[in-house]
mmCIF file of C-alpha atoms and ligand atoms in Angstrom:
data_model
loop_
_atom_site.group_PDB
_atom_site.id
_atom_site.type_symbol
_atom_site.label_atom_id
_atom_site.label_comp_id
_atom_site.label_asym_id
_atom_site.label_seq_id
_atom_site.Cartn_x
_atom_site.Cartn_y
_atom_site.Cartn_z
ATOM 1 C CA MET A 1 104.699 83.582 111.191
ATOM 2 C CA LYS A 2 103.993 86.248 113.821
ATOM 3 C CA PRO A 3 101.697 89.280 113.782
ATOM 4 C CA THR A 4 103.647 92.557 113.813
ATOM 5 C CA HIS A 5 101.268 94.323 116.242
ATOM 6 C CA ILE A 6 97.643 94.727 117.229
ATOM 7 C CA GLU A 7 96.311 96.667 114.274
ATOM 8 C CA HIS A 8 92.986 97.598 115.863
ATOM 9 C CA ILE A 9 90.323 96.756 118.380
ATOM 10 C CA GLY A 10 86.801 96.772 116.949
ATOM 11 C CA ILE A 11 84.047 98.097 119.193
ATOM 12 C CA ALA A 12 80.368 97.730 118.298
ATOM 13 C CA VAL A 13 78.348 100.848 119.117
ATOM 14 C CA ASN A 14 74.704 101.792 118.759
ATOM 15 C CA ASN A 15 75.411 105.370 117.792
ATOM 16 C CA LEU A 16 78.667 106.386 116.116
ATOM 17 C CA GLU A 17 78.283 110.109 116.806
ATOM 18 C CA GLN A 18 77.730 109.635 120.536
ATOM 19 C CA ALA A 19 80.591 107.157 120.836
ATOM 20 C CA ILE A 20 82.973 109.485 118.932
ATOM 21 C CA GLU A 21 82.083 112.264 121.345
ATOM 22 C CA TYR A 22 83.004 110.040 124.312
ATOM 23 C CA TYR A 23 86.430 109.086 122.883
ATOM 24 C CA GLU A 24 87.175 112.702 121.903
ATOM 25 C CA LYS A 25 85.970 114.445 125.050
ATOM 26 C CA ILE A 26 86.885 111.932 127.744
ATOM 27 C CA LEU A 27 89.953 110.198 126.300
ATOM 28 C CA ASN A 28 91.140 113.224 124.296
ATOM 29 C CA LEU A 29 91.597 111.119 121.154
ATOM 30 C CA LYS A 30 90.897 112.500 117.679
ATOM 31 C CA CYS A 31 88.677 110.690 115.208
ATOM 32 C CA TYR A 32 90.761 110.865 112.006
ATOM 33 C CA ALA A 33 88.454 109.022 109.599
ATOM 34 C CA ILE A 34 84.876 107.900 109.146
ATOM 35 C CA GLU A 35 84.250 105.338 106.450
ATOM 36 C CA GLU A 36 81.387 103.118 105.379
ATOM 37 C CA VAL A 37 82.394 99.534 104.552
ATOM 38 C CA LYS A 38 79.432 98.402 102.436
ATOM 39 C CA ASP A 39 80.666 94.819 102.201
ATOM 40 C CA GLN A 40 80.585 94.510 106.013
ATOM 41 C CA LYS A 41 77.387 96.554 106.485
ATOM 42 C CA VAL A 42 79.052 98.983 108.900
ATOM 43 C CA LYS A 43 80.037 102.602 109.287
ATOM 44 C CA THR A 44 83.417 102.896 111.001
ATOM 45 C CA ALA A 45 85.251 105.635 112.899
ATOM 46 C CA PHE A 46 88.982 105.434 113.607
ATOM 47 C CA PHE A 47 91.254 106.691 116.381
ATOM 48 C CA MET A 48 95.002 106.088 116.620
ATOM 49 C CA ILE A 49 96.761 105.267 119.910
ATOM 50 C CA GLY A 50 100.457 104.521 119.366
ATOM 51 C CA GLN A 51 100.602 101.803 116.707
ATOM 52 C CA THR A 52 97.080 100.605 117.426
ATOM 53 C CA LYS A 53 93.722 101.897 116.277
ATOM 54 C CA LEU A 54 90.313 101.820 117.838
ATOM 55 C CA GLU A 55 87.647 101.085 115.249
ATOM 56 C CA LEU A 56 84.121 102.005 116.263
ATOM 57 C CA LEU A 57 81.507 100.062 114.323
ATOM 58 C CA GLU A 58 77.918 101.169 113.783
ATOM 59 C CA SER A 59 75.754 98.749 111.860
ATOM 60 C CA THR A 60 74.035 99.944 108.676
ATOM 61 C CA ASP A 61 71.846 96.824 108.478
ATOM 62 C CA PRO A 62 70.244 94.839 111.333
ATOM 63 C CA ASP A 63 71.096 91.610 109.453
ATOM 64 C CA GLY A 64 74.799 92.512 109.124
ATOM 65 C CA PRO A 65 77.429 91.016 111.471
ATOM 66 C CA VAL A 66 77.516 94.005 113.826
ATOM 67 C CA GLY A 67 73.707 94.431 113.767
ATOM 68 C CA LYS A 68 73.285 90.781 114.787
ATOM 69 C CA PHE A 69 76.038 91.045 117.419
ATOM 70 C CA ILE A 70 74.407 94.073 119.106
ATOM 71 C CA GLU A 71 70.971 92.456 118.975
ATOM 72 C CA LYS A 72 72.296 89.320 120.679
ATOM 73 C CA ARG A 73 75.018 90.617 123.021
ATOM 74 C CA GLY A 74 74.668 94.412 123.164
ATOM 75 C CA ALA A 75 77.319 97.028 122.375
ATOM 76 C CA GLY A 76 80.933 96.333 123.362
ATOM 77 C CA VAL A 77 84.238 94.853 122.198
ATOM 78 C CA HIS A 78 83.520 93.063 118.925
ATOM 79 C CA HIS A 79 86.870 91.863 117.569
ATOM 80 C CA ILE A 80 90.663 92.118 117.769
ATOM 81 C CA ALA A 81 92.673 92.602 114.589
ATOM 82 C CA PHE A 82 96.291 91.431 114.293
ATOM 83 C CA ALA A 83 98.560 92.977 111.658
ATOM 84 C CA TYR A 84 100.345 90.580 109.299
ATOM 85 C CA ASP A 85 102.686 91.298 106.418
ATOM 86 C CA ASN A 86 100.821 88.707 104.358
ATOM 87 C CA VAL A 87 97.193 88.147 105.357
ATOM 88 C CA GLU A 88 96.522 85.344 102.882
ATOM 89 C CA GLU A 89 99.505 83.342 104.136
ATOM 90 C CA ALA A 90 98.492 83.940 107.769
ATOM 91 C CA LEU A 91 94.948 82.703 107.069
ATOM 92 C CA THR A 92 96.227 79.612 105.257
ATOM 93 C CA ASN A 93 98.605 78.818 108.133
ATOM 94 C CA ALA A 94 95.837 79.120 110.732
ATOM 95 C CA GLU A 95 93.567 76.867 108.680
ATOM 96 C CA LYS A 96 96.315 74.263 108.291
ATOM 97 C CA LYS A 97 96.592 74.224 112.099
ATOM 98 C CA GLY A 98 92.887 73.414 112.409
ATOM 99 C CA VAL A 99 91.346 76.849 112.964
ATOM 100 C CA ARG A 100 87.925 77.444 111.402
ATOM 101 C CA LEU A 101 88.089 80.421 109.047
ATOM 102 C CA ILE A 102 85.261 82.779 108.159
ATOM 103 C CA ASP A 103 87.276 84.067 105.185
ATOM 104 C CA LYS A 104 89.440 81.614 103.265
ATOM 105 C CA LYS A 105 90.822 84.466 101.182
ATOM 106 C CA PRO A 106 91.377 88.092 102.238
ATOM 107 C CA ARG A 107 88.741 90.615 101.273
ATOM 108 C CA ASN A 108 88.708 94.408 101.181
ATOM 109 C CA GLY A 109 88.240 96.181 104.514
ATOM 110 C CA ALA A 110 88.394 99.765 105.746
ATOM 111 C CA GLU A 111 91.428 101.938 104.911
ATOM 112 C CA GLY A 112 92.196 99.911 101.801
ATOM 113 C CA LEU A 113 93.516 96.987 103.869
ATOM 114 C CA LYS A 114 93.091 93.282 103.179
ATOM 115 C CA ILE A 115 91.163 91.539 105.946
ATOM 116 C CA GLY A 116 90.172 88.009 106.911
ATOM 117 C CA PHE A 117 88.275 86.677 109.953
ATOM 118 C CA LEU A 118 88.711 83.575 112.116
ATOM 119 C CA HIS A 119 85.566 82.114 113.662
ATOM 120 C CA PRO A 120 85.108 82.965 117.378
ATOM 121 C CA LYS A 121 84.050 79.371 118.087
ATOM 122 C CA SER A 122 87.550 78.360 117.048
ATOM 123 C CA THR A 123 89.434 81.164 118.860
ATOM 124 C CA PHE A 124 88.282 80.908 122.469
ATOM 125 C CA GLY A 125 85.320 83.236 121.966
ATOM 126 C CA VAL A 126 87.221 86.200 120.486
ATOM 127 C CA LEU A 127 86.319 87.153 116.926
ATOM 128 C CA THR A 128 89.795 87.495 115.409
ATOM 129 C CA GLU A 129 90.771 89.459 112.312
ATOM 130 C CA PHE A 130 94.012 89.308 110.380
ATOM 131 C CA CYS A 131 94.730 92.440 108.425
ATOM 132 C CA GLY A 132 97.457 94.047 106.379
ATOM 133 C CA GLU A 133 98.457 95.564 103.082
ATOM 134 C CA LYS A 134 98.529 92.297 101.131
HETATM 135 N N1 LIG B 1 82.639 87.774 119.160
HETATM 136 C C1 LIG B 1 82.466 86.597 119.810
HETATM 137 N N2 LIG B 1 81.465 85.729 119.518
HETATM 138 C C2 LIG B 1 80.622 86.099 118.535
HETATM 139 C C3 LIG B 1 80.758 87.301 117.813
HETATM 140 C C4 LIG B 1 81.820 88.160 118.169
HETATM 141 N N3 LIG B 1 82.002 89.317 117.548
HETATM 142 N N4 LIG B 1 79.766 87.383 116.890
HETATM 143 C C5 LIG B 1 79.040 86.265 117.020
HETATM 144 N N5 LIG B 1 79.552 85.501 118.006
HETATM 145 C C6 LIG B 1 79.043 84.199 118.475
HETATM 146 C C7 LIG B 1 77.568 84.304 118.807
HETATM 147 O O1 LIG B 1 77.358 84.767 120.125
HETATM 148 C C8 LIG B 1 77.102 82.868 118.621
HETATM 149 O O2 LIG B 1 77.449 82.097 119.742
HETATM 150 P P1 LIG B 1 76.374 81.108 120.406
HETATM 151 O O3 LIG B 1 76.044 80.126 119.312
HETATM 152 O O4 LIG B 1 77.122 80.497 121.549
HETATM 153 O O5 LIG B 1 75.225 81.963 120.791
HETATM 154 C C9 LIG B 1 77.948 82.387 117.448
HETATM 155 O O6 LIG B 1 79.103 83.261 117.409
HETATM 156 C C10 LIG B 1 77.214 82.467 116.129
HETATM 157 O O7 LIG B 1 76.710 83.785 116.033
HETATM 158 P P2 LIG B 1 75.415 84.232 115.199
HETATM 159 O O8 LIG B 1 74.794 85.416 115.863
HETATM 160 O O9 LIG B 1 74.571 83.054 114.870
HETATM 161 O O10 LIG B 1 76.018 84.868 113.952
HETATM 162 P P3 LIG B 1 76.554 84.231 112.659
HETATM 163 O O11 LIG B 1 77.018 82.819 112.827
HETATM 164 O O12 LIG B 1 75.579 84.549 111.602
HETATM 165 O O13 LIG B 1 77.837 85.160 112.480
HETATM 166 C C11 LIG B 1 80.156 85.528 112.645
HETATM 167 C C12 LIG B 1 78.886 85.195 113.418
HETATM 168 C C13 LIG B 1 81.267 85.776 113.655
HETATM 169 C C14 LIG B 1 80.485 84.343 111.732
HETATM 170 C C15 LIG B 1 79.877 86.837 111.789
HETATM 171 O O14 LIG B 1 79.573 87.896 112.659
HETATM 172 C C16 LIG B 1 81.034 87.216 110.890
HETATM 173 O O15 LIG B 1 81.171 86.698 109.800
HETATM 174 N N6 LIG B 1 81.907 88.158 111.331
HETATM 175 C C17 LIG B 1 83.047 88.592 110.539
HETATM 176 C C18 LIG B 1 82.767 89.873 109.807
HETATM 177 C C19 LIG B 1 82.535 91.036 110.745
HETATM 178 O O16 LIG B 1 82.367 90.882 111.949
HETATM 179 N N7 LIG B 1 82.523 92.261 110.172
HETATM 180 C C20 LIG B 1 82.323 93.485 110.908
HETATM 181 C C21 LIG B 1 83.634 94.239 111.110
HETATM 182 C C22 LIG B 1 84.168 94.764 109.809
HETATM 183 C C23 LIG B 1 85.409 95.614 109.884
HETATM 184 O O17 LIG B 1 86.206 95.557 110.845
HETATM 185 O O18 LIG B 1 85.627 96.369 108.913
#
């Protein structure tokens, strides 16, 4: 089972508005959606480049995953998300091969997609997300 593409790269930012301005003015990208994901304690902004998105993440709670990440490591690349046709199957496969999962079952993420995370301690330091429509 192979991912179809890199769905998005998640970037933790301190200030969504300022970061959006940078991507729009300097890289000439267009922010096409801003969405709060309450479950993940983040506000997100999306840009599309080819088949891949950039997802800017501003924390809405210092105790949320992005709040804790910024506190400990500062703003920067937070995670890479791989697109799968079937997220649940992809998570189960990874677990069977010995990877430590954060999410055993997919949950609801931004843009109505199913998402599930693999623990960075089990993925060579890169927080890894699987995401897709089911
Ligand atoms: N990338 C790489 N390493 C990371 C990391 C990240 N994004 N976040 C945390 N870590 C590392 C920490 O540096 C720490 O390492 P050390 O022990 O060597 O210092 C270790 O993982 C544990 O970190 P922690 O600060 O103690 O944090 P927690 O264990 O409480 O949580 C994690 C870490 C990854 C399990 C948690 O952030 C998580 O569940 N993430 C998945 C959900 C998420 O990130 N949601 C936001 C995005 C939502 C979206 O895209 O919509």
